[in-house]
């Protein structure tokens, strides 16, 4: 039996050596002695098993949450969610610990952990810590440190930058303030960094040393106050598979260098102040499955090259200043949802968009006829299709699948004032509803109107084209028109005032009624 026992001991030593390589140096602290002491000190931690010192190596490995070496010395301890609400001073006796999980306990002071210098894995998530003691900087062998979901309100502690062996650092869901430490780049071995919801006051520009974190695979920095331009050097993080910078204050262009991230699967940049166009270099991200750029200030057209990303499953460009037409997505077989609502997109809607399980195309300038029956035969009912606030006509309705067709006054039904009005209207048989921005080269005009046939004119409420029975004379604008600042007066015999106000170039309306704008603001590009 000796060879078997020696083989087991050797295998166990190799397994635990991957965490610390320090087990042979462990002090002679027996598992049974320490656990009995801790069970008395930690209120809520119930230790009912008892074994003799001779049985310690065998019984220790069988106890849930405890790992011992072949001498019965504790090298791993998991007391997660055991309601430990007393002092944890007794744990300082476990100086051979390599793995420790104390998460989800009402512990306020972790200073007694400082002597555990052989720790490689430390999970302190969801405690009641208000300040991380600098003495944790003594844990120089740490590879995994989790301080997520605490009450840390100071700046990110400086001692973290001295833990150069770290490969996983989670500081998310705290209330940090200030900027990242200048020496953050010392953590060159980091593979996963989590700063999500680190604090509304955690921000500023990323320190220059951040460029040294080239081994990162997952970078979560969303929901903070980081600002400035997105550094181009992130394109050198070639192992990156997950990049989330959403809900920050980043501005400027999206760096084309992001196209170098060949392993990137998730790119989240929503809720920032990014401007310029969507770089076509993103089409080089062949493994990308999720692309979120919504709620920025991006302009220009949607690059057709993005339709080459065969692994794309979700696209979200909502609430930008994108214009032009929708590119074909016939090649994107895995795509399940697209959201481009609240932009300045125009033209017709390719049928493939309406066939997606989820699509939001509302509040644009799309025109033409749409069918609520996809080419593959699956019915798309109106309640499932978000295409409102456009200028579209309903061509086909699947009565069998969708029930009774919703009422409409004519086959030429469209949405009047596509972005401003919420009520349906029709131009009747003598005209068609078209976006005003298509009839006039002014992107600040954010509504549509009826374009009437020859011999017809639109009514004052802009809902119907009626036959002209008398000559209508267009009068010039009055000397002092009631127009808001940054707007100009235009003659309009259909308006009750005899004129309408339109935002000047470079401005967009934020308030309007059915015939004129009432407030204009500068377009931030």
Short mmCIF file of C-alpha atoms in Angstrom, two decimals:
data_model
loop_
_atom_site.label_atom_id
_atom_site.label_comp_id
_atom_site.label_asym_id
_atom_site.label_seq_id
_atom_site.Cartn_x
_atom_site.Cartn_y
_atom_site.Cartn_z
CA UNK A 1 0.00 0.00 0.00
CA UNK A 2 2.93 2.34 0.50
CA UNK A 3 3.39 2.96 -3.24
CA UNK A 4 -0.33 3.82 -3.59
CA UNK A 5 -0.26 6.19 -0.63
CA UNK A 6 2.91 7.83 -1.92
CA UNK A 7 1.33 8.21 -5.38
CA UNK A 8 -1.79 9.87 -3.92
CA UNK A 9 0.28 12.24 -1.82
CA UNK A 10 2.38 13.19 -4.81
CA UNK A 11 -0.72 13.87 -6.99
CA UNK A 12 -2.34 16.00 -4.30
CA UNK A 13 0.84 18.00 -3.84
CA UNK A 14 1.03 18.71 -7.56
CA UNK A 15 -2.62 19.84 -7.63
CA UNK A 16 -2.26 22.30 -4.79
CA UNK A 17 1.15 23.47 -5.96
CA UNK A 18 -0.54 25.20 -8.88
CA UNK A 19 -2.09 27.60 -6.38
CA UNK A 20 0.83 28.33 -4.11
CA UNK A 21 3.79 25.95 -4.32
CA UNK A 22 4.20 26.50 -0.60
CA UNK A 23 2.58 23.47 1.03
CA UNK A 24 5.82 21.76 2.05
CA UNK A 25 6.63 24.83 4.16
CA UNK A 26 3.35 24.66 6.14
CA UNK A 27 3.51 24.97 9.92
CA UNK A 28 2.31 22.11 12.14
CA UNK A 29 -1.20 23.45 12.75
CA UNK A 30 -3.66 20.59 12.72
CA UNK A 31 -7.07 20.97 11.04
CA UNK A 32 -9.01 19.60 13.98
CA UNK A 33 -7.46 22.04 16.45
CA UNK A 34 -8.06 25.14 14.34
CA UNK A 35 -11.61 24.25 13.32
CA UNK A 36 -12.65 23.65 16.91
CA UNK A 37 -11.30 27.09 17.83
CA UNK A 38 -12.95 28.84 14.91
CA UNK A 39 -16.31 27.20 15.56
CA UNK A 40 -16.34 28.88 18.98
CA UNK A 41 -15.14 32.26 17.72
CA UNK A 42 -17.26 32.65 14.58
CA UNK A 43 -20.92 33.05 15.36
CA UNK A 44 -22.90 31.31 12.63
CA UNK A 45 -20.09 28.98 11.53
CA UNK A 46 -21.14 25.50 12.65
CA UNK A 47 -18.43 22.86 12.86
CA UNK A 48 -19.88 19.63 14.22
CA UNK A 49 -17.43 17.05 12.88
CA UNK A 50 -14.59 15.97 15.11
CA UNK A 51 -11.76 13.62 14.31
CA UNK A 52 -8.55 12.60 15.93
CA UNK A 53 -5.18 13.86 14.78
CA UNK A 54 -4.45 10.46 13.28
CA UNK A 55 -7.57 10.65 11.12
CA UNK A 56 -7.07 14.28 10.15
CA UNK A 57 -5.64 13.80 6.61
CA UNK A 58 -8.44 11.43 5.63
CA UNK A 59 -11.40 13.16 7.29
CA UNK A 60 -10.28 16.72 6.43
CA UNK A 61 -10.56 16.12 2.70
CA UNK A 62 -14.12 14.84 3.19
CA UNK A 63 -15.30 17.91 5.10
CA UNK A 64 -17.19 20.34 2.79
CA UNK A 65 -15.32 23.55 2.15
CA UNK A 66 -11.97 22.44 3.53
CA UNK A 67 -8.82 21.35 1.70
CA UNK A 68 -5.88 19.87 3.61
CA UNK A 69 -2.51 18.59 2.54
CA UNK A 70 -1.33 15.08 3.36
CA UNK A 71 -0.21 16.22 6.82
CA UNK A 72 -3.69 17.39 7.84
CA UNK A 73 -2.81 21.07 7.50
CA UNK A 74 -5.53 23.35 6.12
CA UNK A 75 -4.53 24.92 2.81
CA UNK A 76 -8.01 25.77 1.50
CA UNK A 77 -11.11 27.08 3.30
CA UNK A 78 -14.55 28.00 1.96
CA UNK A 79 -16.85 29.59 4.54
CA UNK A 80 -18.96 31.51 2.03
CA UNK A 81 -22.45 32.49 3.17
CA UNK A 82 -22.13 31.01 6.64
CA UNK A 83 -23.27 34.16 8.47
CA UNK A 84 -19.92 34.81 10.12
CA UNK A 85 -20.62 37.98 12.07
CA UNK A 86 -17.97 37.96 14.76
CA UNK A 87 -14.24 38.55 14.79
CA UNK A 88 -12.06 36.61 12.37
CA UNK A 89 -8.83 36.93 14.36
CA UNK A 90 -8.52 33.17 14.72
CA UNK A 91 -8.00 32.73 11.00
CA UNK A 92 -4.53 34.28 11.26
CA UNK A 93 -3.37 30.91 12.65
CA UNK A 94 -3.98 29.29 9.26
CA UNK A 95 -0.75 30.62 7.81
CA UNK A 96 -0.59 27.80 5.24
CA UNK A 97 -3.83 28.87 3.52
CA UNK A 98 -3.53 29.14 -0.24
CA UNK A 99 -7.25 29.43 -1.01
CA UNK A 100 -9.80 31.39 1.06
CA UNK A 101 -13.42 32.20 0.25
CA UNK A 102 -15.23 34.30 2.88
CA UNK A 103 -17.79 35.88 0.56
CA UNK A 104 -21.36 36.81 1.53
CA UNK A 105 -20.80 37.32 5.25
CA UNK A 106 -21.36 40.42 7.43
CA UNK A 107 -17.63 40.89 8.06
CA UNK A 108 -16.39 44.46 8.48
CA UNK A 109 -12.68 44.02 9.24
CA UNK A 110 -10.32 41.84 7.20
CA UNK A 111 -7.08 43.07 8.79
CA UNK A 112 -6.45 39.62 10.40
CA UNK A 113 -5.85 38.24 6.89
CA UNK A 114 -2.52 40.08 6.59
CA UNK A 115 -0.38 37.21 8.00
CA UNK A 116 -1.72 34.77 5.39
CA UNK A 117 1.10 35.53 3.01
CA UNK A 118 0.76 32.24 1.11
CA UNK A 119 -2.73 33.06 -0.17
CA UNK A 120 -3.15 32.69 -3.90
CA UNK A 121 -6.96 32.95 -4.08
CA UNK A 122 -8.93 35.39 -1.90
CA UNK A 123 -12.66 36.02 -2.30
CA UNK A 124 -14.05 38.85 -0.13
CA UNK A 125 -17.14 39.57 -2.22
CA UNK A 126 -20.31 40.91 -0.58
CA UNK A 127 -18.90 41.68 2.87
CA UNK A 128 -19.43 44.89 4.84
CA UNK A 129 -15.95 46.32 4.26
CA UNK A 130 -15.72 50.11 4.11
CA UNK A 131 -11.95 50.28 3.70
CA UNK A 132 -9.48 47.73 2.39
CA UNK A 133 -6.48 47.75 4.76
CA UNK A 134 -3.07 48.44 3.24
CA UNK A 135 -1.79 45.34 5.03
CA UNK A 136 -3.41 43.26 2.28
CA UNK A 137 -0.52 44.44 0.18
CA UNK A 138 1.58 41.84 2.03
CA UNK A 139 -0.18 39.06 0.12
CA UNK A 140 2.35 39.12 -2.68
CA UNK A 141 1.44 35.66 -4.05
CA UNK A 142 -2.20 36.55 -4.75
CA UNK A 143 -3.41 35.67 -8.22
CA UNK A 144 -7.15 36.14 -7.59
CA UNK A 145 -8.59 39.01 -5.51
CA UNK A 146 -12.32 39.72 -5.35
CA UNK A 147 -13.59 42.79 -3.44
CA UNK A 148 -16.84 43.09 -5.40
CA UNK A 149 -20.03 44.36 -3.70
CA UNK A 150 -18.59 46.05 -0.64
CA UNK A 151 -18.82 49.61 0.66
CA UNK A 152 -15.37 50.82 -0.37
CA UNK A 153 -15.62 54.59 -0.79
CA UNK A 154 -12.00 55.67 -0.86
CA UNK A 155 -9.89 55.95 -4.02
CA UNK A 156 -8.79 52.61 -5.46
CA UNK A 157 -6.19 51.45 -2.87
CA UNK A 158 -2.59 51.91 -3.89
CA UNK A 159 -1.53 48.54 -2.45
CA UNK A 160 -3.34 46.80 -5.30
CA UNK A 161 -0.67 47.94 -7.75
CA UNK A 162 1.94 46.04 -5.72
CA UNK A 163 0.18 42.69 -6.13
CA UNK A 164 1.98 42.03 -9.40
CA UNK A 165 1.11 38.31 -9.49
CA UNK A 166 -2.62 39.08 -9.90
CA UNK A 167 -4.36 37.54 -12.89
CA UNK A 168 -7.93 38.29 -11.72
CA UNK A 169 -8.94 41.54 -9.98
CA UNK A 170 -12.57 42.38 -9.22
CA UNK A 171 -13.32 45.79 -7.65
CA UNK A 172 -16.83 46.20 -9.07
CA UNK A 173 -19.97 47.44 -7.33
CA UNK A 174 -18.33 49.72 -4.79
CA UNK A 175 -18.31 53.47 -4.32
CA UNK A 176 -14.75 54.41 -5.27
CA UNK A 177 -13.81 57.98 -6.11
CA UNK A 178 -10.95 59.66 -7.93
CA UNK A 179 -8.92 58.09 -10.73
CA UNK A 180 -6.99 54.85 -11.09
CA UNK A 181 -3.55 54.72 -9.42
CA UNK A 182 -0.75 55.86 -11.78
CA UNK A 183 1.07 52.53 -11.35
CA UNK A 184 -1.92 50.41 -12.33
CA UNK A 185 0.12 49.15 -15.25
CA UNK A 186 2.29 47.19 -12.83
CA UNK A 187 -0.36 44.46 -12.97
CA UNK A 188 1.02 43.09 -16.22
CA UNK A 189 -0.23 39.56 -15.51
CA UNK A 190 -3.88 40.58 -15.32
CA UNK A 191 -6.20 38.53 -17.50
CA UNK A 192 -9.49 39.76 -16.05
CA UNK A 193 -10.18 43.23 -14.65
CA UNK A 194 -13.62 44.16 -13.28
CA UNK A 195 -14.34 47.80 -12.39
CA UNK A 196 -18.05 47.74 -13.29
CA UNK A 197 -20.15 50.05 -11.11
CA UNK A 198 -16.99 51.01 -9.27
CA UNK A 199 -18.56 54.33 -8.28
CA UNK A 200 -20.11 57.40 -9.90
CA UNK A 201 -17.03 59.40 -8.88
CA UNK A 202 -14.52 56.87 -10.22
CA UNK A 203 -13.29 58.30 -13.49
CA UNK A 204 -10.87 60.59 -15.22
CA UNK A 205 -8.57 59.48 -18.00
CA UNK A 206 -6.95 56.08 -17.92
CA UNK A 207 -3.35 56.31 -16.65
CA UNK A 208 -0.63 55.92 -19.33
CA UNK A 209 0.65 52.80 -17.57
CA UNK A 210 -2.67 51.10 -18.40
CA UNK A 211 -1.19 50.36 -21.81
CA UNK A 212 0.98 47.65 -20.21
CA UNK A 213 -2.01 45.38 -19.49
CA UNK A 214 -1.56 43.52 -22.76
CA UNK A 215 -2.54 40.12 -21.31
CA UNK A 216 -6.12 41.16 -20.56
CA UNK A 217 -8.84 38.86 -21.81
CA UNK A 218 -11.85 40.44 -20.09
CA UNK A 219 -12.13 44.17 -19.34
CA UNK A 220 -15.25 45.44 -17.54
CA UNK A 221 -15.18 49.20 -16.87
CA UNK A 222 -18.84 50.06 -17.45
CA UNK A 223 -20.99 52.38 -15.31
CA UNK A 224 -18.33 54.76 -14.05
CA UNK A 225 -17.18 58.27 -14.98
CA UNK A 226 -14.11 57.53 -17.11
CA UNK A 227 -13.61 60.12 -19.81
CA UNK A 228 -11.38 61.38 -22.58
CA UNK A 229 -10.78 59.41 -25.75
CA UNK A 230 -10.77 55.64 -25.83
CA UNK A 231 -7.02 54.91 -25.97
CA UNK A 232 -5.83 53.49 -29.27
CA UNK A 233 -3.43 51.20 -27.41
CA UNK A 234 -6.38 48.99 -26.40
CA UNK A 235 -5.98 47.61 -29.91
CA UNK A 236 -2.75 45.96 -28.69
CA UNK A 237 -4.67 43.86 -26.12
CA UNK A 238 -4.85 41.07 -28.68
CA UNK A 239 -6.12 38.45 -26.19
CA UNK A 240 -9.17 40.55 -25.32
CA UNK A 241 -12.47 38.75 -25.80
CA UNK A 242 -14.79 40.96 -23.74
CA UNK A 243 -14.60 44.79 -23.74
CA UNK A 244 -17.27 46.75 -21.91
CA UNK A 245 -16.83 50.53 -21.56
CA UNK A 246 -20.53 51.43 -21.50
CA UNK A 247 -22.08 54.16 -19.34
CA UNK A 248 -19.03 56.37 -19.04
CA UNK A 249 -18.00 59.77 -20.42
CA UNK A 250 -15.72 58.70 -23.25
CA UNK A 251 -15.70 61.10 -26.21
CA UNK A 252 -14.05 61.42 -29.59
CA UNK A 253 -13.93 58.80 -32.30
CA UNK A 254 -14.02 55.05 -31.91
CA UNK A 255 -10.36 54.09 -32.53
CA UNK A 256 -9.88 52.03 -35.66
CA UNK A 257 -7.22 50.08 -33.75
CA UNK A 258 -10.03 48.11 -32.10
CA UNK A 259 -10.15 46.19 -35.37
CA UNK A 260 -6.92 44.45 -34.29
CA UNK A 261 -8.72 42.57 -31.49
CA UNK A 262 -9.08 39.32 -33.42
CA UNK A 263 -10.44 37.43 -30.39
CA UNK A 264 -13.06 40.01 -29.38
CA UNK A 265 -16.56 38.59 -28.93
CA UNK A 266 -18.32 41.40 -27.03
CA UNK A 267 -17.95 45.13 -27.66
CA UNK A 268 -20.06 47.43 -25.49
CA UNK A 269 -19.62 51.20 -25.89
CA UNK A 270 -23.17 52.42 -25.30
CA UNK A 271 -24.11 55.51 -23.28
CA UNK A 272 -21.00 57.59 -23.96
CA UNK A 273 -20.39 60.71 -26.05
CA UNK A 274 -18.57 59.06 -28.92
CA UNK A 275 -18.75 60.90 -32.25
CA UNK A 276 -17.62 60.50 -35.82
CA UNK A 277 -18.43 57.50 -37.97
CA UNK A 278 -18.47 53.80 -37.16
CA UNK A 279 -15.01 52.58 -38.27
CA UNK A 280 -15.13 49.98 -41.00
CA UNK A 281 -12.15 48.33 -39.26
CA UNK A 282 -14.65 46.72 -36.88
CA UNK A 283 -15.44 44.37 -39.75
CA UNK A 284 -12.12 42.63 -38.96
CA UNK A 285 -13.53 41.32 -35.65
CA UNK A 286 -14.43 37.95 -37.08
CA UNK A 287 -15.41 36.44 -33.69
CA UNK A 288 -17.68 39.33 -32.65
CA UNK A 289 -21.15 38.27 -31.50
CA UNK A 290 -22.42 41.39 -29.70
CA UNK A 291 -22.00 45.01 -30.84
CA UNK A 292 -23.54 47.82 -28.77
CA UNK A 293 -22.95 51.46 -29.78
CA UNK A 294 -26.32 52.91 -28.79
CA UNK A 295 -26.83 56.30 -27.17
CA UNK A 296 -23.80 58.08 -28.56
CA UNK A 297 -23.34 60.83 -31.16
CA UNK A 298 -22.19 58.71 -34.07
CA UNK A 299 -22.95 59.94 -37.58
CA UNK A 300 -22.51 58.78 -41.15
CA UNK A 301 -23.77 55.54 -42.60
CA UNK A 302 -23.67 51.99 -41.26
CA UNK A 303 -20.58 50.36 -42.83
CA UNK A 304 -21.56 47.61 -45.25
CA UNK A 305 -18.43 45.72 -44.21
CA UNK A 306 -20.11 44.86 -40.89
CA UNK A 307 -22.36 42.45 -42.78
CA UNK A 308 -19.31 40.19 -43.19
CA UNK A 309 -19.25 39.40 -39.45
CA UNK A 310 -20.77 35.94 -39.71
CA UNK A 311 -20.90 35.39 -35.93
CA UNK A 312 -22.88 38.53 -35.10
CA UNK A 313 -25.99 37.84 -33.04
CA UNK A 314 -26.95 41.28 -31.74
CA UNK A 315 -26.54 44.85 -33.08
CA UNK A 316 -27.64 47.97 -31.23
CA UNK A 317 -27.14 51.44 -32.77
CA UNK A 318 -30.14 53.16 -31.14
CA UNK A 319 -30.19 56.94 -30.59
CA UNK A 320 -27.33 58.19 -32.73
CA UNK A 321 -27.18 60.43 -35.80
CA UNK A 322 -26.71 57.66 -38.34
CA UNK A 323 -28.03 58.30 -41.84
CA UNK A 324 -28.18 56.52 -45.17
CA UNK A 325 -29.86 53.21 -45.90
CA UNK A 326 -29.86 49.86 -44.13
CA UNK A 327 -27.26 47.41 -45.47
CA UNK A 328 -28.29 43.89 -46.41
CA UNK A 329 -27.95 41.38 -43.57
CA UNK A 330 -28.70 38.25 -45.59
CA UNK A 331 -25.24 36.83 -44.79
CA UNK A 332 -25.70 37.17 -41.02
CA UNK A 333 -27.37 33.83 -40.39
CA UNK A 334 -26.89 33.95 -36.60
CA UNK A 335 -28.32 37.45 -36.17
CA UNK A 336 -31.36 37.52 -33.88
CA UNK A 337 -31.91 41.18 -33.00
CA UNK A 338 -31.21 44.60 -34.48
CA UNK A 339 -31.98 47.96 -32.89
CA UNK A 340 -31.47 51.11 -34.97
CA UNK A 341 -34.36 53.20 -33.68
CA UNK A 342 -34.09 56.97 -33.27
CA UNK A 343 -31.61 57.73 -36.03
CA UNK A 344 -31.84 59.47 -39.41
CA UNK A 345 -31.88 56.32 -41.54
CA UNK A 346 -33.95 56.39 -44.71
CA UNK A 347 -34.89 54.34 -47.75
CA UNK A 348 -36.76 51.06 -47.69
CA UNK A 349 -36.47 48.30 -45.09
CA UNK A 350 -34.96 45.06 -46.43
CA UNK A 351 -37.33 42.12 -45.70
CA UNK A 352 -34.72 40.23 -43.69
CA UNK A 353 -34.90 42.84 -40.90
CA UNK A 354 -38.62 42.23 -40.42
CA UNK A 355 -37.98 38.48 -40.25
CA UNK A 356 -35.68 38.77 -37.21
CA UNK A 357 -37.08 37.61 -33.85
CA UNK A 358 -36.47 41.12 -32.50
CA UNK A 359 -36.10 44.29 -34.52
CA UNK A 360 -36.55 47.94 -33.57
CA UNK A 361 -36.55 50.30 -36.54
CA UNK A 362 -38.81 53.02 -35.13
CA UNK A 363 -38.31 56.78 -35.35
CA UNK A 364 -36.35 56.97 -38.58
CA UNK A 365 -37.25 58.10 -42.10
CA UNK A 366 -38.00 54.72 -43.69
CA UNK A 367 -40.48 54.77 -46.57
CA UNK A 368 -42.23 52.32 -48.83
CA UNK A 369 -44.38 49.27 -48.29
CA UNK A 370 -43.75 46.58 -45.72
CA UNK A 371 -45.12 43.07 -45.50
CA UNK A 372 -45.89 41.36 -42.23
CA UNK A 373 -45.20 37.93 -43.65
CA UNK A 374 -41.54 37.00 -44.02
CA UNK A 375 -40.10 35.08 -46.94
CA UNK A 376 -39.63 32.00 -44.78
CA UNK A 377 -43.37 31.97 -44.10
CA UNK A 378 -43.24 32.98 -40.43
CA UNK A 379 -45.83 35.57 -39.54
CA UNK A 380 -44.75 38.90 -38.04
CA UNK A 381 -47.70 40.60 -36.42
CA UNK A 382 -47.82 44.35 -36.01
CA UNK A 383 -47.60 44.14 -32.22
CA UNK A 384 -44.26 42.35 -32.56
CA UNK A 385 -42.78 44.75 -35.10
CA UNK A 386 -41.32 48.02 -33.87
CA UNK A 387 -41.46 50.18 -37.00
CA UNK A 388 -43.61 53.06 -35.78
CA UNK A 389 -42.80 56.72 -36.40
CA UNK A 390 -41.73 56.08 -39.96
CA UNK A 391 -43.51 56.64 -43.27
CA UNK A 392 -44.56 53.14 -44.21
CA UNK A 393 -47.54 51.51 -45.85
CA UNK A 394 -48.87 48.13 -44.82
CA UNK A 395 -48.85 45.79 -47.80
CA UNK A 396 -49.78 42.39 -46.41
CA UNK A 397 -51.37 41.05 -43.26
CA UNK A 398 -51.40 37.41 -42.13
CA UNK A 399 -54.96 37.17 -40.87
CA UNK A 400 -54.66 33.51 -39.93
CA UNK A 401 -51.65 34.05 -37.70
CA UNK A 402 -52.26 37.60 -36.48
CA UNK A 403 -56.03 37.82 -36.28
CA UNK A 404 -58.13 40.72 -37.48
CA UNK A 405 -56.30 43.42 -39.37
CA UNK A 406 -56.04 46.68 -37.43
CA UNK A 407 -58.27 49.50 -38.73
CA UNK A 408 -56.83 52.06 -41.13
CA UNK A 409 -58.42 54.74 -43.20
CA UNK A 410 -56.72 54.04 -46.49
CA UNK A 411 -54.07 51.95 -48.13
CA UNK A 412 -51.75 54.95 -48.01
CA UNK A 413 -51.57 54.99 -44.21
CA UNK A 414 -48.27 56.32 -42.90
CA UNK A 415 -46.97 58.08 -39.83
CA UNK A 416 -47.16 61.85 -40.16
CA UNK A 417 -44.38 63.86 -38.63
CA UNK A 418 -42.45 60.62 -38.23
CA UNK A 419 -40.39 61.63 -35.24
CA UNK A 420 -42.64 64.13 -33.53
CA UNK A 421 -46.26 62.97 -33.67
CA UNK A 422 -47.67 59.88 -32.04
CA UNK A 423 -50.99 59.73 -33.85
CA UNK A 424 -51.64 58.06 -37.18
CA UNK A 425 -52.52 60.02 -40.26
CA UNK A 426 -52.95 59.49 -43.97
CA UNK A 427 -52.27 61.62 -46.98
CA UNK A 428 -55.17 60.08 -48.85
CA UNK A 429 -55.27 59.04 -52.49
CA UNK A 430 -53.77 62.31 -53.74
CA UNK A 431 -50.43 62.07 -51.97
CA UNK A 432 -47.93 60.10 -49.94
CA UNK A 433 -46.21 60.74 -46.63
CA UNK A 434 -42.47 61.34 -46.93
CA UNK A 435 -39.85 62.58 -44.46
CA UNK A 436 -39.22 66.30 -44.74
CA UNK A 437 -35.48 65.68 -44.56
CA UNK A 438 -35.72 63.73 -47.80
CA UNK A 439 -37.50 66.56 -49.55
CA UNK A 440 -35.12 69.16 -48.20
CA UNK A 441 -31.41 68.73 -47.47
CA UNK A 442 -31.68 69.66 -43.82
CA UNK A 443 -31.08 66.90 -41.27
CA UNK A 444 -32.33 69.15 -38.47
CA UNK A 445 -35.89 68.80 -39.76
CA UNK A 446 -37.06 65.78 -37.82
CA UNK A 447 -40.56 65.20 -39.13
CA UNK A 448 -42.36 64.16 -42.28
CA UNK A 449 -45.17 65.63 -44.29
CA UNK A 450 -47.56 64.75 -47.07
CA UNK A 451 -46.20 65.14 -50.56
CA UNK A 452 -49.18 65.82 -52.77
CA UNK A 453 -49.75 65.12 -56.43
CA UNK A 454 -50.10 67.89 -58.95
CA UNK A 455 -53.39 69.70 -58.47
CA UNK A 456 -53.63 68.76 -54.77
CA UNK A 457 -52.55 70.43 -51.54
CA UNK A 458 -52.20 69.24 -47.98
CA UNK A 459 -54.61 70.38 -45.28
CA UNK A 460 -53.52 72.60 -42.41
CA UNK A 461 -53.20 69.69 -39.98
CA UNK A 462 -50.93 68.00 -42.55
CA UNK A 463 -52.98 64.81 -42.67
CA UNK A 464 -54.71 64.83 -46.05
CA UNK A 465 -54.00 65.81 -49.62
CA UNK A 466 -57.09 67.44 -51.09
CA UNK A 467 -57.91 68.72 -54.54
CA UNK A 468 -57.06 72.41 -55.01
CA UNK A 469 -60.17 74.44 -55.75
CA UNK A 470 -58.63 77.88 -55.59
CA UNK A 471 -55.27 79.48 -56.13
CA UNK A 472 -53.23 79.57 -52.97
CA UNK A 473 -50.82 82.48 -52.71
CA UNK A 474 -47.67 82.06 -50.62
CA UNK A 475 -47.12 85.18 -48.58
CA UNK A 476 -43.68 86.24 -47.38
CA UNK A 477 -42.66 85.89 -43.73
CA UNK A 478 -43.66 88.74 -41.45
CA UNK A 479 -41.06 91.20 -40.22
CA UNK A 480 -41.03 89.74 -36.68
CA UNK A 481 -41.98 86.07 -36.87
CA UNK A 482 -42.48 84.18 -33.64
CA UNK A 483 -39.59 81.78 -34.19
CA UNK A 484 -37.16 80.46 -31.58
CA UNK A 485 -33.48 81.29 -31.62
CA UNK A 486 -31.29 79.41 -34.09
CA UNK A 487 -34.19 79.03 -36.50
CA UNK A 488 -35.38 80.74 -39.67
CA UNK A 489 -38.80 81.64 -41.01
CA UNK A 490 -40.17 79.94 -44.13
CA UNK A 491 -43.43 80.89 -45.93
CA UNK A 492 -46.07 78.17 -45.63
CA UNK A 493 -49.61 78.84 -46.74
CA UNK A 494 -50.82 75.63 -45.06
CA UNK A 495 -49.93 76.88 -41.60
CA UNK A 496 -52.50 78.94 -39.68
CA UNK A 497 -49.70 81.52 -39.20
CA UNK A 498 -48.85 81.63 -42.89
CA UNK A 499 -45.29 80.53 -42.17
CA UNK A 500 -43.32 77.90 -40.31
CA UNK A 501 -40.04 77.92 -38.37
CA UNK A 502 -37.19 75.57 -39.27
CA UNK A 503 -33.95 74.98 -37.38
CA UNK A 504 -30.82 76.41 -38.93
CA UNK A 505 -28.10 74.14 -40.26
CA UNK A 506 -26.24 72.49 -37.42
CA UNK A 507 -29.22 72.59 -35.08
CA UNK A 508 -32.00 70.12 -34.40
CA UNK A 509 -35.53 70.54 -32.99
CA UNK A 510 -36.32 69.37 -29.47
CA UNK A 511 -39.86 70.75 -29.35
CA UNK A 512 -42.40 71.28 -32.11
CA UNK A 513 -46.07 71.29 -32.94
CA UNK A 514 -47.75 70.08 -36.11
CA UNK A 515 -46.55 72.89 -38.37
CA UNK A 516 -43.45 74.47 -36.82
CA UNK A 517 -40.56 73.93 -34.44
CA UNK A 518 -40.62 75.75 -31.11
CA UNK A 519 -37.08 75.09 -29.86
CA UNK A 520 -33.73 74.26 -31.49
CA UNK A 521 -30.49 73.01 -29.93
CA UNK A 522 -26.99 72.62 -31.32
CA UNK A 523 -26.13 69.21 -32.76
CA UNK A 524 -23.10 67.93 -30.85
CA UNK A 525 -20.80 66.11 -33.26
#
